[in-house]
Every structure is written in structure tokens, then in C-alpha cells.
C-alpha positions as semicolon CSV with decimal commas, in nm:
position;residue;x (nm);y (nm);z (nm)
1;M;-0,146;0,552;1,886
2;L;0,209;0,321;1,908
3;S;0,546;0,490;1,725
4;M;0,822;0,325;1,822
5;S;0,950;0,275;1,409
6;Q;1,366;0,293;1,390
7;N;1,455;0,132;1,712
8;N;1,649;-0,248;1,679
9;F;1,366;-0,416;1,877
10;T;1,391;-0,787;1,788
11;G;1,168;-1,088;1,810
12;E;0,790;-1,179;1,703
13;F;0,529;-0,954;1,714
14;P;0,355;-0,886;2,080
15;Q;0,074;-1,101;2,104
16;D;-0,048;-0,859;2,362
17;F;-0,072;-0,540;2,078
18;K;-0,393;-0,774;2,086
19;N;-0,530;-0,637;2,367
20;L;-0,565;-0,279;2,231
21;P;-0,932;-0,250;2,126
22;F;-0,899;0,152;2,051
23;L;-0,560;0,122;1,970
24;I;-0,544;0,336;1,609
25;H;-0,193;0,345;1,399
26;L;0,045;0,163;1,477
27;D;0,384;0,222;1,311
28;L;0,731;-0,058;1,389
29;H;0,889;0,076;1,068
30;D;1,255;0,013;1,049
31;N;1,293;-0,227;1,306
32;R;1,400;-0,663;1,365
33;I;1,064;-0,748;1,519
34;S;0,962;-1,114;1,308
35;G;0,652;-1,330;1,318
36;I;0,316;-1,198;1,171
37;P;0,081;-1,057;1,325
38;S;-0,315;-1,150;1,369
39;G;-0,656;-1,078;1,630
40;L;-0,550;-0,682;1,581
41;S;-0,801;-0,436;1,706
42;P;-1,057;-0,329;1,352
43;S;-1,000;-0,056;1,449
44;L;-0,689;-0,012;1,353
45;E;-0,636;0,218;1,066
46;V;-0,265;0,242;1,017
47;L;-0,040;-0,071;1,000
48;S;0,312;0,007;0,934
49;L;0,610;-0,237;1,001
50;R;0,812;-0,174;0,702
51;N;1,188;-0,259;0,693
52;N;1,172;-0,602;0,952
53;S;1,255;-0,951;0,932
54;I;0,851;-1,067;0,911
55;K;0,845;-1,359;0,789
56;G;0,572;-1,652;0,677
57;S;0,245;-1,566;0,460
58;I;0,024;-1,232;0,468
59;P;-0,277;-1,461;0,747
60;E;-0,617;-1,501;0,498
61;D;-0,778;-1,292;0,866
62;I;-0,666;-0,907;0,750
63;A;-0,998;-0,858;0,598
64;N;-1,029;-0,890;1,024
65;L;-0,861;-0,536;1,048
66;T;-1,248;-0,371;0,896
67;S;-1,089;-0,011;0,939
68;L;-0,748;-0,035;0,755
69;K;-0,640;0,188;0,530
70;V;-0,316;0,211;0,521
71;L;-0,067;-0,124;0,574
72;D;0,227;-0,138;0,492
73;L;0,469;-0,459;0,504
74;S;0,676;-0,329;0,276
75;D;1,078;-0,475;0,213
76;N;0,993;-0,805;0,480
77;E;1,041;-1,219;0,340
78;L;0,727;-1,241;0,369
79;D;0,660;-1,593;0,120
80;G;0,321;-1,731;0,006
81;S;0,116;-1,615;-0,155
82;L;-0,161;-1,244;-0,168
83;P;-0,450;-1,386;-0,012
84;S;-0,806;-1,305;-0,164
85;S;-0,958;-1,158;0,198
86;L;-0,672;-0,814;0,098
87;G;-1,030;-0,760;-0,146
88;N;-1,241;-0,694;0,119
89;L;-1,111;-0,429;0,304
90;P;-1,395;-0,215;0,352
91;G;-1,158;0,050;0,454
92;M;-0,982;0,038;0,106
93;I;-1,286;0,042;-0,078
94;V;-1,518;0,337;0,046
95;S;-1,363;0,698;0,029
96;P;-1,228;0,775;0,331
97;T;-1,387;1,126;0,526
98;S;-1,217;1,342;0,727
99;N;-1,575;1,238;0,958
100;S;-1,527;0,891;0,901
101;S;-1,175;0,891;1,065
102;T;-1,060;0,829;1,433
103;F;-0,734;1,065;1,299
104;S;-0,984;1,393;1,308
105;F;-0,991;1,363;1,722
106;V;-0,664;1,192;1,828
107;L;-0,449;1,456;1,655
108;S;-0,727;1,747;1,777
109;F;-0,476;1,745;2,099
110;S;-0,157;1,944;2,171
111;I;0,074;1,652;2,093
112;E;0,405;1,679;1,791
113;I;0,336;1,323;1,610
114;Q;0,622;1,241;1,344
115;D;0,473;1,233;1,031
116;L;0,395;0,799;0,849
117;A;0,686;0,748;0,623
118;V;0,549;0,542;0,339
119;N;0,687;0,547;-0,051
120;W;0,519;0,705;-0,301
121;K;0,617;0,740;-0,622
122;N;0,985;0,587;-0,588
123;S;1,093;0,836;-0,366
124;K;1,051;0,789;0,082
125;Q;0,845;1,045;0,202
126;G;0,619;1,167;0,501
127;L;0,244;1,213;0,491
128;A;0,122;1,408;0,746
129;N;-0,079;1,233;0,999
130;R;-0,467;1,521;1,004
131;N;-0,428;1,393;0,619
132;L;-0,371;1,094;0,717
133;Y;-0,803;1,040;0,607
134;L;-0,669;1,122;0,295
135;Y;-0,498;0,828;0,120
136;T;-0,526;0,492;0,143
137;L;-0,220;0,283;0,077
138;L;-0,154;-0,082;0,069
139;D;0,259;-0,188;-0,051
140;L;0,399;-0,544;-0,055
141;S;0,666;-0,480;-0,199
142;K;1,017;-0,596;-0,180
143;N;0,893;-0,945;-0,007
144;K;0,908;-1,283;-0,211
145;L;0,494;-1,350;-0,236
146;R;0,471;-1,507;-0,548
147;G;0,130;-1,709;-0,648
148;E;-0,096;-1,521;-0,886
149;L;-0,223;-1,131;-0,791
150;P;-0,662;-1,165;-0,714
151;A;-0,894;-1,053;-0,932
152;S;-1,035;-0,894;-0,487
153;L;-0,785;-0,552;-0,533
154;G;-1,031;-0,464;-0,817
155;N;-1,275;-0,442;-0,552
156;L;-1,024;-0,197;-0,316
157;R;-1,194;0,104;-0,481
158;S;-1,046;0,388;-0,319
159;L;-0,696;0,308;-0,277
160;K;-0,443;0,585;-0,402
161;L;-0,126;0,380;-0,427
162;L;-0,078;-0,039;-0,501
163;N;0,315;-0,190;-0,489
164;L;0,366;-0,489;-0,578
165;S;0,666;-0,445;-0,705
166;Y;0,992;-0,644;-0,640
167;N;0,881;-1,011;-0,568
168;D;0,839;-1,266;-0,765
169;I;0,431;-1,275;-0,909
170;S;0,341;-1,483;-1,143
171;G;0,042;-1,496;-1,412
172;L;-0,180;-1,238;-1,570
173;I;-0,299;-0,861;-1,443
174;P;-0,655;-0,947;-1,377
175;Q;-0,932;-0,792;-1,584
176;S;-1,071;-0,639;-1,252
177;F;-0,744;-0,378;-1,178
178;G;-0,964;-0,139;-1,376
179;G;-1,175;-0,143;-1,155
180;L;-0,909;0,039;-0,870
181;E;-1,104;0,431;-0,977
182;K;-0,864;0,669;-0,711
183;I;-0,489;0,435;-0,788
184;E;-0,234;0,702;-0,822
185;V;0,022;0,560;-0,801
186;L;0,021;0,159;-0,983
187;D;0,335;0,000;-0,927
188;L;0,442;-0,344;-1,008
189;S;0,740;-0,377;-1,213
190;H;1,058;-0,641;-1,130
191;N;0,770;-0,961;-1,109
192;N;0,685;-1,215;-1,323
193;L;0,383;-1,128;-1,495
194;S;0,286;-1,211;-1,851
195;G;0,081;-1,203;-2,106
196;E;-0,132;-0,842;-2,225
197;I;-0,171;-0,583;-2,042
198;P;-0,497;-0,533;-1,940
199;K;-0,787;-0,289;-2,222
200;T;-0,942;-0,163;-1,802
201;L;-0,598;-0,019;-1,713
202;S;-0,767;0,285;-1,958
203;N;-1,044;0,326;-1,706
204;L;-0,771;0,426;-1,427
205;S;-0,799;0,824;-1,516
206;E;-0,642;0,941;-1,144
207;L;-0,339;0,722;-1,258
208;N;-0,008;0,888;-1,251
209;T;0,209;0,646;-1,163
210;L;0,263;0,339;-1,386
211;G;0,557;-0,006;-1,336
212;L;0,546;-0,267;-1,547
213;S;0,904;-0,333;-1,611
214;N;1,068;-0,637;-1,575
215;N;0,845;-0,872;-1,618
216;K;0,759;-1,039;-1,924
217;L;0,437;-0,913;-2,069
218;T;0,413;-0,865;-2,453
219;G;0,157;-0,727;-2,696
220;P;0,010;-0,284;-2,686
221;I;0,001;-0,081;-2,390
222;P;-0,359;0,079;-2,427
223;E;-0,397;0,429;-2,532
224;S;-0,638;0,691;-2,292
225;P;-0,597;0,968;-2,280
226;Q;-0,395;0,935;-1,897
227;L;-0,157;0,656;-1,988
228;D;-0,008;0,890;-2,287
229;R;-0,024;1,164;-2,010
230;L;0,267;0,969;-1,769
231;N;0,563;1,052;-1,859
232;D;0,722;0,711;-2,034
233;P;0,440;0,495;-2,157
234;T;0,700;0,249;-2,288
235;S;0,844;0,159;-2,006
236;S;0,594;-0,076;-1,896
237;K;0,709;-0,352;-2,137
238;K;1,105;-0,364;-2,061
């Protein structure tokens, strides 16, 4: 585990990090790092680079991080389209268990480790590291991403949070998003999405936060017991 968040680091992302084959948790959020990391170890489970100065497009080889469960690249300057390979991350497809995560080994040592800070349900929260195996998160909000939503993102069955808000993403919401069976937070607000809200979203039985405001969506809001329980379902079309 390597945590150096909330400092003043600048410059390109260090390429030497590819020489750390046993690194499973890398947290560099709230710095001024630029450049896109590449060649990181497939053992990496958590990558947090939120609130840096990272520019460029998300590389297609992101799918090589086969153990990745938490990816937070929010609040950067990423542009280009979302790579379809994001939907092929095995760590976000298979439901996590404590036995499958290396965290249980790392945290068996008496080390005081700061909780991982993430944006969860519209507020910044700390996720206890001892429980990180329970969470699968993908946060690419507050960037300059454009293009359409890849249908492959619907493959991420174990994903609990998907936040793509505050970008310039256009096109339709894929029907495949009905396959996000573990999703609790789905935020696509403040984009350029159009068309109707897919009826398949009514299949999301664990959804409790849905953000679709500030788009160009039309048509009815799908009905389901879960969607009806949301605090303000009418906000989906604002």
C-alpha cells in the first residue's frame, strides 16, 4: 500500500510505479500530478488519483488491471471518449469477497491506515480500508470526457457506484445498464445525454441514488418499486 495523498506533488505520473508488482493500493488524490499512468501491476485493487491535473484520454489498456475494484479519476482534465475496455475489468464484474482480496493480508499488520476518501452519495466520505473488499467503485466525474456511453459498462455487475457526472457525454443511456445488478449509486447528471431513460433501469433492485439531471432526456420515468422509493424521482428529468 502506498498513500501519498493531499500533498503538493507535481509533474508526470512516475513510470517507476510499474516496477511494483505487489502494489495493491495506490492513493495519490489531491495533488498536482499530470499524465496518465500506464503499465501498472495487474495486482492493483485501488487506484485513487482524484483531484489532480491529469490530462489526455483514458488508455484502452486499463483492462490490464484485472484486480481493480476502485478506480477514482474524478476532478481532473481527462478528455476523449470512454474506452469500451472499462467494461472488461474482472474486479468490477465478479462480486468481491474477503477471501479474494489481498487487503485481509495487508491489514493483518498493526498499521494505522487512513480511510480511502471517495465521493459517495453526494458527499465526501471515508471508506474503512478493512472493508474495502466490499466496494467496487468507478468515478470519472468532473472531467472533459465526451462521446457516447459504452454499452460494455453494463457488464460491471458488482459495481456499487458509477459516477460520470459533470462531463460532456452524449447519446443514449445504454439498455445494458440494467445489468448493473449491485449498483447503489448511478450518477450521469450534468452531461449531454438524450433520448428516453431505459426501462431496464427498473431492474436495479439495490439502486438508492439516481442522478440524471441536467441532460436532454425525454419520455417517462420507468416505474419500479425501487425507483418509486427514491427520494425525488422527478429530479431524473431536470
